[in-house]
XYZ file of C-alpha atoms in Angstrom:
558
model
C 63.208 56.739 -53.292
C 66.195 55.054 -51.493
C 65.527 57.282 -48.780
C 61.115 56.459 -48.063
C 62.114 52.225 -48.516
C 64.366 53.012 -46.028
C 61.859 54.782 -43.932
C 59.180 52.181 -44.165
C 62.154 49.166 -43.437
C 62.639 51.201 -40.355
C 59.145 51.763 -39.606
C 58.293 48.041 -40.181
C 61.456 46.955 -37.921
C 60.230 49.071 -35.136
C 56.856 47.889 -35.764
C 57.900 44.275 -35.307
C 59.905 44.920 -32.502
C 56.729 46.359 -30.648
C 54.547 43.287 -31.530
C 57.518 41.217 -30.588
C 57.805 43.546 -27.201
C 54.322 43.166 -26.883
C 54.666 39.596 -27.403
C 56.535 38.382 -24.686
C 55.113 41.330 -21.966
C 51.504 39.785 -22.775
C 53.267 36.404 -21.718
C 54.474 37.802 -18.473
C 52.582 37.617 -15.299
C 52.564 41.497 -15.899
C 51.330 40.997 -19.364
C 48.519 39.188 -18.053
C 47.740 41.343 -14.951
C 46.939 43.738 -17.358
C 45.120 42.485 -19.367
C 42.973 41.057 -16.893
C 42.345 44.484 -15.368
C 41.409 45.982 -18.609
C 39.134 43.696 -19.710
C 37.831 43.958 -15.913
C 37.702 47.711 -15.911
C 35.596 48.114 -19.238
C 33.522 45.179 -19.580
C 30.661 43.953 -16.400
C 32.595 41.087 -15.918
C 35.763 40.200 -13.689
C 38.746 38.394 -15.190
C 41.846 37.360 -13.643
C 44.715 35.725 -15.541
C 47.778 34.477 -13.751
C 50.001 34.079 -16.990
C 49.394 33.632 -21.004
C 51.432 30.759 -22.947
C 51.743 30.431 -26.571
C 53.554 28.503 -28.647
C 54.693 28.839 -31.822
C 54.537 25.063 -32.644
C 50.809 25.266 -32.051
C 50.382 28.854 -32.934
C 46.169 29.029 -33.213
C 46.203 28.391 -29.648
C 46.675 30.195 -26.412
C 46.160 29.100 -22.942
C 45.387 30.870 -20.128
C 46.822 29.855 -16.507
C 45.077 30.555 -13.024
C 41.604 31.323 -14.743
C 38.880 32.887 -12.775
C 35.737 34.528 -14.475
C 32.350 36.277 -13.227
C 29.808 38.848 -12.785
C 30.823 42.124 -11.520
C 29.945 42.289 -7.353
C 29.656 38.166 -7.773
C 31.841 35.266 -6.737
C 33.574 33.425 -10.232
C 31.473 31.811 -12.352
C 34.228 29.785 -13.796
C 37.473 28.827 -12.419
C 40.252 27.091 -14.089
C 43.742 26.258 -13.606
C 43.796 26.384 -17.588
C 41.809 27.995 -20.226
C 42.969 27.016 -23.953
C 41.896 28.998 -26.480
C 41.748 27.733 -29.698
C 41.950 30.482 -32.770
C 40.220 30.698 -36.216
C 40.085 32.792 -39.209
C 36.667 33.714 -37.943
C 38.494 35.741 -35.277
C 39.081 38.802 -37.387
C 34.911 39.480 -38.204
C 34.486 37.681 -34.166
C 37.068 38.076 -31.717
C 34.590 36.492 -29.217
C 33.726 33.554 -31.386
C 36.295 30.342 -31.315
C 36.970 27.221 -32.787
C 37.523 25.319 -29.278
C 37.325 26.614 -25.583
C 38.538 23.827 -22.978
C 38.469 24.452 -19.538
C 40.833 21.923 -17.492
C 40.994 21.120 -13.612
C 38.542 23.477 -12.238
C 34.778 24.618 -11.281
C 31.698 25.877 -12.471
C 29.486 27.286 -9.593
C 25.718 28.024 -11.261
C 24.979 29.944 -8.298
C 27.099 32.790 -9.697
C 25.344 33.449 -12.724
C 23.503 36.530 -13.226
C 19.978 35.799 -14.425
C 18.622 37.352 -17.780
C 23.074 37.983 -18.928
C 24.751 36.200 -21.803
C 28.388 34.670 -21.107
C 30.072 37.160 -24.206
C 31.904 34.256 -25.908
C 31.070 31.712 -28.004
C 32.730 28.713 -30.018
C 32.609 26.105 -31.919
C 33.558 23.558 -28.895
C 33.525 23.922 -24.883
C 35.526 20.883 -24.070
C 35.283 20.671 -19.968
C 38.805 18.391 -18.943
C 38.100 17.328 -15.076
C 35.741 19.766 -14.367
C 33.390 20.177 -11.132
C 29.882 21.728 -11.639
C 27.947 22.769 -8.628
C 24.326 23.978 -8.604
C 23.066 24.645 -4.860
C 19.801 24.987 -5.782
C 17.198 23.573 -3.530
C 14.977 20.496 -4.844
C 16.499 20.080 -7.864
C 20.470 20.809 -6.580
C 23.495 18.874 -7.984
C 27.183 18.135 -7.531
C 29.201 16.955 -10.793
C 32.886 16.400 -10.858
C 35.262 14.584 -12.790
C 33.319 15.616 -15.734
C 34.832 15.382 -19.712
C 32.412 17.053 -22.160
C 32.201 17.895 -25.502
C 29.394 20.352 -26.319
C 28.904 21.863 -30.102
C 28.384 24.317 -30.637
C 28.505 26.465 -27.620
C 26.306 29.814 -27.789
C 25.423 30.737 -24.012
C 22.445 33.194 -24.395
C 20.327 34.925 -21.582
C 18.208 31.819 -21.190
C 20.762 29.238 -20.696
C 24.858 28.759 -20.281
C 24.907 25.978 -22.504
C 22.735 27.708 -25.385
C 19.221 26.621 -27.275
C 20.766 23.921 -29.762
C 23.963 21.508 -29.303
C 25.079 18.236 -29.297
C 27.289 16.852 -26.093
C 29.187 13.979 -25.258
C 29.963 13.880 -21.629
C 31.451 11.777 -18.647
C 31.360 12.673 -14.978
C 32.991 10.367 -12.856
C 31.216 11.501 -9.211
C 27.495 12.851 -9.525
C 25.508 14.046 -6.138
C 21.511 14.974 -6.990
C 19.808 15.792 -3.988
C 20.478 12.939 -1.356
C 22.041 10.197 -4.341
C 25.112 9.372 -5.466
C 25.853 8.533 -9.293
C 29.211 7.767 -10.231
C 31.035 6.646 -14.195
C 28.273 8.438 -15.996
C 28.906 8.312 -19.818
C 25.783 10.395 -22.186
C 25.457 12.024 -25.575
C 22.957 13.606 -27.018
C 21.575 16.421 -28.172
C 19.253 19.720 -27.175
C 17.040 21.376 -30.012
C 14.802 24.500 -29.048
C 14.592 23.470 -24.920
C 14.056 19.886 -26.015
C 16.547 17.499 -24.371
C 17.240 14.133 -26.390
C 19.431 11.503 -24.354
C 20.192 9.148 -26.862
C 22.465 7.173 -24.691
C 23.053 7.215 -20.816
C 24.975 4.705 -18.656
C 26.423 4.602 -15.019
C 26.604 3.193 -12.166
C 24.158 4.230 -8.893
C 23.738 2.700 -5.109
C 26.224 -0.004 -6.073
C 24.315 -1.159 -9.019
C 24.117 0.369 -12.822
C 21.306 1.835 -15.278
C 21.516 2.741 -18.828
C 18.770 3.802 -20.989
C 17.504 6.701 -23.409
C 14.911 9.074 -22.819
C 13.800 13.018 -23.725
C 12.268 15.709 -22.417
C 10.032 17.952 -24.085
C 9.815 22.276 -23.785
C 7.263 21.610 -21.179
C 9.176 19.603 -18.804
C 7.523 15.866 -20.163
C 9.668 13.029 -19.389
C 9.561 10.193 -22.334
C 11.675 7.167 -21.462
C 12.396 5.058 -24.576
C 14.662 2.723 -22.761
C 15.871 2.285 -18.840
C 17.688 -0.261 -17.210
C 18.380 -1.311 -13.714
C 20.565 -3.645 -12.702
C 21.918 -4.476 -9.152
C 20.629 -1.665 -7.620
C 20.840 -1.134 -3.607
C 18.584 1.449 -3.105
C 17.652 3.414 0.687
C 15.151 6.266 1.001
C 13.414 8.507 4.094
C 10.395 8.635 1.530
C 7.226 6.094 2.092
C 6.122 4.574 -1.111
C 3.207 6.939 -2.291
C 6.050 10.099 -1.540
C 8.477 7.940 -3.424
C 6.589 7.448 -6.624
C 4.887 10.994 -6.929
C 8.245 11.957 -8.610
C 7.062 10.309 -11.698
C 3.551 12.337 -11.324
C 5.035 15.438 -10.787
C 7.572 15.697 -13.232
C 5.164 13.748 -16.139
C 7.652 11.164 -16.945
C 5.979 8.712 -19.293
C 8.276 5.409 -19.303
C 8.847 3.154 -22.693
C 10.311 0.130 -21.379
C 11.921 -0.566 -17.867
C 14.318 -3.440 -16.980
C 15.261 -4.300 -13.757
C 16.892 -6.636 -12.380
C 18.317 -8.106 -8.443
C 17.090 -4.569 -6.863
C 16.703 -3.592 -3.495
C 14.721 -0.588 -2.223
C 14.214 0.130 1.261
C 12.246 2.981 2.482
C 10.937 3.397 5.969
C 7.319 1.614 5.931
C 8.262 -0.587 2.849
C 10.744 -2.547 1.315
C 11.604 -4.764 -2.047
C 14.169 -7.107 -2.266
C 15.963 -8.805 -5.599
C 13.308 -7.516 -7.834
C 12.987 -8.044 -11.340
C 10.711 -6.264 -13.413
C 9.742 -5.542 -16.952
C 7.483 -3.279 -17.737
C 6.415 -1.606 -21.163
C 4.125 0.968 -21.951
C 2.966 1.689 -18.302
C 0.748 5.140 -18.045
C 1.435 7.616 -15.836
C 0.152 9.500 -14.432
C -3.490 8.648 -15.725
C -5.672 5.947 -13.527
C -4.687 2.967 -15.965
C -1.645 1.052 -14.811
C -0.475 0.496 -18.861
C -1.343 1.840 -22.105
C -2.858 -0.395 -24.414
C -0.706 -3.476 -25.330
C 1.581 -2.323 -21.920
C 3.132 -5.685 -20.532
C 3.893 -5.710 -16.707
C 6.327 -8.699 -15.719
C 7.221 -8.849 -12.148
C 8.569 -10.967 -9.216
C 10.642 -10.606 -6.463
C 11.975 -12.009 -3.329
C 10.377 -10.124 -0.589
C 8.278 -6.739 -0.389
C 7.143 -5.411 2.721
C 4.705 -2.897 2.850
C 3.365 -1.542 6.413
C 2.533 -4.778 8.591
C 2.370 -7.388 5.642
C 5.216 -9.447 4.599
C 4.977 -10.777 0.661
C 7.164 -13.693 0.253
C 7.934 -14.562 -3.710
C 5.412 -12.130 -4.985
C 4.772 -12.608 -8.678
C 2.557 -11.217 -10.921
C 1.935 -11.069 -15.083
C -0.161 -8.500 -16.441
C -1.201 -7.080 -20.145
C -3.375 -4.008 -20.843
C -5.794 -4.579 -23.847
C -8.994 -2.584 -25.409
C -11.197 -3.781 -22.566
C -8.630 -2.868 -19.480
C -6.159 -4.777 -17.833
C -6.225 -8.683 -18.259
C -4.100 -10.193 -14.918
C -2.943 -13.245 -15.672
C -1.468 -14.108 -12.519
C -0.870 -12.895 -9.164
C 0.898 -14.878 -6.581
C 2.675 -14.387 -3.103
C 3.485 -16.464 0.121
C 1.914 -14.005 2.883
C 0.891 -14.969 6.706
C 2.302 -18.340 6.646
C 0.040 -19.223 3.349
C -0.106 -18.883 0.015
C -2.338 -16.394 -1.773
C -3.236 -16.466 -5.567
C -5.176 -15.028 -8.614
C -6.418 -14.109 -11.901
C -8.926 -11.640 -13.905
C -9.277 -8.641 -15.610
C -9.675 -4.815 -14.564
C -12.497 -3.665 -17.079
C -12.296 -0.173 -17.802
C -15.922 0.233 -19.101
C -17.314 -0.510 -15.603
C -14.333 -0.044 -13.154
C -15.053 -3.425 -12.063
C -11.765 -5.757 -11.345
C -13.503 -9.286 -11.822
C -11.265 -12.299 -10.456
C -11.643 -15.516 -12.235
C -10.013 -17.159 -8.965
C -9.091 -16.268 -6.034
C -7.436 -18.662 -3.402
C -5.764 -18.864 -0.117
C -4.106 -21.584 1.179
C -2.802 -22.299 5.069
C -3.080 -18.745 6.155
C -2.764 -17.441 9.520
C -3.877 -13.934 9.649
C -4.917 -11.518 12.590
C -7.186 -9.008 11.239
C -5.936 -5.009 11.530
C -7.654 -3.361 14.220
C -9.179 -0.657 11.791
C -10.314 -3.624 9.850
C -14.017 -2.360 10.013
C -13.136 1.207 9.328
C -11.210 -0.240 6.035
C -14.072 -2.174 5.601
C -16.814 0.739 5.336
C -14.150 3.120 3.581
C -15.283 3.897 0.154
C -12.891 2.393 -2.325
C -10.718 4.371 -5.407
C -12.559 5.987 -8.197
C -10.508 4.092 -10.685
C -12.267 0.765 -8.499
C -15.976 0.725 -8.951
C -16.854 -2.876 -8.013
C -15.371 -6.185 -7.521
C -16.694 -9.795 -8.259
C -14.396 -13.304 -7.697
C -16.518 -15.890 -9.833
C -14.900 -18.556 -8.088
C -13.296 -18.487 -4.640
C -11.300 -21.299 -2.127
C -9.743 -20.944 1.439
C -8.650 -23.711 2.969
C -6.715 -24.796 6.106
C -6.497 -21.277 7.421
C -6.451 -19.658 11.152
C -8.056 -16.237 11.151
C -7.751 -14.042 14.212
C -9.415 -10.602 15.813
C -8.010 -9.648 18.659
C -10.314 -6.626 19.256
C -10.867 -6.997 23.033
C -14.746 -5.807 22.408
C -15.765 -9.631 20.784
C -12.218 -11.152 19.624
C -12.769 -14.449 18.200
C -10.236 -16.799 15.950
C -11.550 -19.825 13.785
C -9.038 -22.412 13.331
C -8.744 -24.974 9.914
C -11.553 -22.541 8.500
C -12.575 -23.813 4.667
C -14.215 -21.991 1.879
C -15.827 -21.855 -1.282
C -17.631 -19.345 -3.049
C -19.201 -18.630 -6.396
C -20.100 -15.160 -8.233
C -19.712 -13.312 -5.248
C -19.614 -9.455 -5.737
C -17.366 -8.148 -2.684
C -17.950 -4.449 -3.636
C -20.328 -2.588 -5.341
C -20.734 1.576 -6.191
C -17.411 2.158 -4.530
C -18.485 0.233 -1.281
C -17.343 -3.166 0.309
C -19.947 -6.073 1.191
C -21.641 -9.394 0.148
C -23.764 -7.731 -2.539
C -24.710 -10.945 -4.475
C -23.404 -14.927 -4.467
C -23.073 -17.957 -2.977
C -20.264 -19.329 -0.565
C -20.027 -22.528 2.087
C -17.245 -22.140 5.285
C -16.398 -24.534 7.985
C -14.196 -24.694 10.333
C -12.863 -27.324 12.813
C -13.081 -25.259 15.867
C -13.661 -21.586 16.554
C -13.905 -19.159 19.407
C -16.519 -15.769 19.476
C -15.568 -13.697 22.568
C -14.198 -16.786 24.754
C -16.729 -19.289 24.014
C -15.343 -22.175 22.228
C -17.525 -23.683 19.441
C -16.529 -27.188 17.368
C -17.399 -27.329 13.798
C -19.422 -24.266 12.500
C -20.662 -24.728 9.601
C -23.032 -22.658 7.225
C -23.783 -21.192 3.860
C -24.743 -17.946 2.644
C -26.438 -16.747 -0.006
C -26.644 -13.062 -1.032
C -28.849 -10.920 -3.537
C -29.878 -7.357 -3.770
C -32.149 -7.448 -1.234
C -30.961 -9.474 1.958
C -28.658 -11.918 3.040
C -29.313 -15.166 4.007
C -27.080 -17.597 6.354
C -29.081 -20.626 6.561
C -27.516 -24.458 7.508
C -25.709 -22.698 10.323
C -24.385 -25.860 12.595
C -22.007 -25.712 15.257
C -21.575 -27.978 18.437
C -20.558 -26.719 21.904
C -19.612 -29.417 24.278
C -20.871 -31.895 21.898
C -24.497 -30.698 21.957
C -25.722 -29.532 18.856
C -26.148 -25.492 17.856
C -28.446 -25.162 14.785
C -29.612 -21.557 13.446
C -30.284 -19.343 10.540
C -29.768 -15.348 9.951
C -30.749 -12.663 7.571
C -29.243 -9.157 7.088
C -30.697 -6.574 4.634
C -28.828 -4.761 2.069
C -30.794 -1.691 2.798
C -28.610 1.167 4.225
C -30.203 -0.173 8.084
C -28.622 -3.312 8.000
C -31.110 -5.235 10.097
C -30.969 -8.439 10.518
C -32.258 -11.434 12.518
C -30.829 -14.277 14.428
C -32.138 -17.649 15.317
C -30.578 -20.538 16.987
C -31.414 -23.672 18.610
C -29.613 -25.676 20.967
C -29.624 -29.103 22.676
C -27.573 -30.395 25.435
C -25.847 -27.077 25.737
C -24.662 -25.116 28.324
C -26.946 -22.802 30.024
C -24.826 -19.936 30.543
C -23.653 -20.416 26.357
C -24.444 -17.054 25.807
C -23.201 -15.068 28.869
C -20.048 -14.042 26.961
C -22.532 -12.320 24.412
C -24.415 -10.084 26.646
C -26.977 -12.407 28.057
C -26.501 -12.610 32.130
C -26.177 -15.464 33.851
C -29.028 -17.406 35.401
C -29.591 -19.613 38.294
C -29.961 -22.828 35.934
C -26.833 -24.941 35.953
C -25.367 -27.749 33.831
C -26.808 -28.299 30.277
C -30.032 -27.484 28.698
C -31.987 -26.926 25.087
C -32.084 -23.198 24.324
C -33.519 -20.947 21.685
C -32.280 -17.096 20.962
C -34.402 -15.150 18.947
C -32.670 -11.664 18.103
C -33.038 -8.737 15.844
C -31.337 -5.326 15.250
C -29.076 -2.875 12.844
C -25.933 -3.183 11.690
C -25.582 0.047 10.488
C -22.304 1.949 9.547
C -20.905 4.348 12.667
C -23.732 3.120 15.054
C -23.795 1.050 18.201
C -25.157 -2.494 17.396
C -26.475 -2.825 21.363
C -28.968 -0.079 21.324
C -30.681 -1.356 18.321
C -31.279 -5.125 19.480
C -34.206 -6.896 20.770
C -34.915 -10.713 21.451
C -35.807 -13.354 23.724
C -33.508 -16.390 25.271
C -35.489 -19.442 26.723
C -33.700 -22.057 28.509
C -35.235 -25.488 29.498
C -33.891 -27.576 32.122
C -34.567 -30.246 34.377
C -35.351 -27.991 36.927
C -37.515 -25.971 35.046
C -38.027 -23.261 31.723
C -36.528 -19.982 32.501
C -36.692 -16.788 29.805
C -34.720 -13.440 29.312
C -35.931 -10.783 27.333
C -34.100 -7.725 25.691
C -35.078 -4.795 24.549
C -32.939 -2.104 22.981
C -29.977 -3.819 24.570
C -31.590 -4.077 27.946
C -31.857 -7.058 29.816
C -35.681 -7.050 31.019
């Protein structure tokens, strides 16, 4: 007997002395050089360890120095200056499972993961400790360092590093997506069956800061509860339509949106020391909010193409009907412009209760009559301003075929509808203008005056006065709302100058001086056709020294 308890002392001593042996050579760079080439050798993965350290003041834990870990035939996945490895009871049914894996000063490179493979580890915590994340990809590519994160638990599986379902709590202190720069980002939250749940996010972009909360769905559907913007300085190589289809494309559906002192800049268009609230909007459907949607919104400057909006406001509400406007301001061309209405969903009409401009000065685009015959938006049926006002403004066309400019021009107007079945016009209403002076193609005219009145069929300018070189210029004019546009022109004139209309088309005649004259004129104005071809009328000029007539016919001179 005294002999076998001596035997199994023996045995045990020896026993211990291996594990003690084994001990301190799995500490040793040696130690750990082989190891790492084991686990290499057998597994489809590539480890390499520079030394092991344990302590047996913290003896459930091990760290691992000079980390590096990958796909066979890949670059590292994961490299670490150290790896600790916390140790549980669970280790002896799962040697791959642990309580807490934290990776400190180091990189993750998501370029070096093989598709469709599972990471063979698991635990109950990945705690990252200044870590760098790269993903190269194109279009949707990122840069993360500085990053502390907390993510439990962590089961990678074939689908995804970080696993199906966890909660994280993370911090990255430098953040590059695509062309911006994010820095001090702080976020927890939570991912359940490919459904991300941000139920807190803060930093600080383009010199400014957001926080806000949002989630995204299995399918990829952007909800944002809450976002705010504040400070933001903001540059992009994207026009405005490129800019925005983000929010299209990736189906983000915003809550409610702060923001406040913003500047965006892009290359056609800019916004300066904006501040907006928004709630509810709808996107990427035609209606600008949900129902009960509020859109608040006013900034310094925006410049979009060739027009400059000085203190643009607006207020806006969506309700059962459409979208009520309550106002819509802005200081543009040296004036003030102004309105208010509703968008009516029903009908697609937007219907202005006002509309006013005040002391512009505005030259008119040169595609101004291709924009004019363009067919407007589906989500933009018709338009109607029940009451309209222009006063004390200088419009300009500078088209070198017929420029003209009226100066000090007034206006009213009353039910007019502006567009109808997708199409600009005068379809129906009433409206007055005058104007102090006024030029057509380099003929100067003093106080035109007239009033028009439109309805489905034609419409009719009648009280047209103007004076030229203080003789009086009287006339009326009808144009048809047929698809032919023809219309007919009459005016009278006394004490005017003979050659009055040789700037129009009319030559000049032997008659001198001043002289009464009547023009009698009809044609088309139809869409994408010459007006000159389609005109025939008369011109009779009386003068002392005698009557002398002009005739045209298709835009002859007979």
């Amino acid at each position: 007997m005294k002999f076998i308890g001596k035997f199994f002392l023996i045995l045990l001593l020896i026993l211990l002395l291996v594990l003690i042996t084994g001990y301190f050579l799995l500490k040793s760079a040696w130690g750990a050089a082989t190891l790492s080439r084991w686990i290499s050798d057998d597994t489809a993965y590539h480890l390499s360890i520079g030394r092991l350290h344990h302590s047996f003041s913290a003896p459930l834990e091990v760290t691992l120095d000079d980390f590096s870990f990958g796909h066979d035939g890949q670059p590292a996945l994961v490299v670490a200056e150290d790896v600790t490895l916390d140790l549980s009871l669970l280790q002896f049914s799962s040697p791959s499972h642990f309580d807490a894996i934290t990776l400190t000063n180091g990189e993750i490179n998501l370029a070096n993961i093989r598709p469709g493979t599972a990471i063979p580890l698991q635990a109950n915590h990945l705690r990252l400790n200044n870590i760098s994340i790269v993903e190269p990809g194109t279009g949707s590519g990122f840069t993360a360092r500085q990053i502390m994160a907390d993510i439990a638990p962590w089961k990678p599986d074939t689908n995804s590093l970080q696993g199906e379902q966890y909660h994280f709590r993370m911090g990255i202190g430098q953040l590059q997506l695509n062309a911006q720069s994010l820095s001090n980002i702080h976020a927890e939250g939570q991912v359940n069956s490919q459904q991300l749940t941000l139920e807190s996010l803060d930093g600080q972009a383009e010199r400014g800061s957001f926080s806000g909360s949002l989630t995204r769905d299995a399918r990829g559907h952007w909800q944002v509860q809450q976002l705010s913007l504040q400070d933001i300085r903001f540059q992009t190589d994207k026009n405005l339509p490129d800019f925005l289809a983000p929010l299209v494309r990736h189906n983000i559906r915003p809550g409610q949106i702060n923001v406040s002192h913003a500047t965006i800049v892009g290359p056609d268009w800019a916004v300066t020391d904006l501040n907006m609230q928004l709630a509810n909007p709808q996107l990427p459907a035609t209606d600008l909010l949900t129902q009960g949607g509020t859109l608040k919104f006013q900034a310094s400057e925006l410049v979009y193409g060739n027009n400059d909006f000085v203190s643009p406001q607006a207020e806006a509400e969506a309700t059962p009907e459409g979208l009520r406007i309550d106002s819509i301001s802005t200081h543009w061309k040296n004036g003030t412009v102004s309105a208010s209405g509703e968008w009516q969903r029903a009908n697609r009409q937007l219907a202005l209760n006002n509309l006013t401009f005040t002391g512009l000065e505005y030259t008119l685009p040169q595609d101004w009559r291709q924009w004019w015959m363009a067919p407007l938006p589906d989500w933009l049926d018709s338009v109607i301003v029940h009451q309209l006002a222009v006063s004390n403004s200088l419009v300009i066309d500078i088209n070198p075929a017929f420029p003209f400019q009226m100066t000090a021009l007034h206006g009213t107007g009353q039910e007019l509808l502006l567009a109808r079945n997708h199409q600009w016009g005068i379809w129906s209403g009433d409206s007055e203008w005058k104007a102090t002076e006024a030029t057509f193609n380099r003929r100067d005219i003093n106080a035109p005056w007239l009033k028009l009145h439109a309805d489905d069929r034609q419409i009719n300018i009648s009280d047209l006065k103007m004076l030229v070189d203080n003789g009086p210029l009287i006339g009326s004019a009808t144009i048809s709302q047929q698809p032919s546009r023809e219309f007919s022109l009459s005016l009278q004139g006394q004490s005017v100058p003979t050659d009055l209309f040789t700037h129009w088309g009319w030559p000049a005649t032997s008659a001198g001086g001043k002289g009464n004259v009547t023009l009698n004129l009809t044609g088309k104005l139809q869409a994408d056709q010459p007006l000159r071809p389609t005109v025939n009328g008369t011109l009779d000029q009386s003068t002392p020294a005698g009557v002398h007539q002009q005739s045209m016919q298709a835009g002859v001179i007979r």
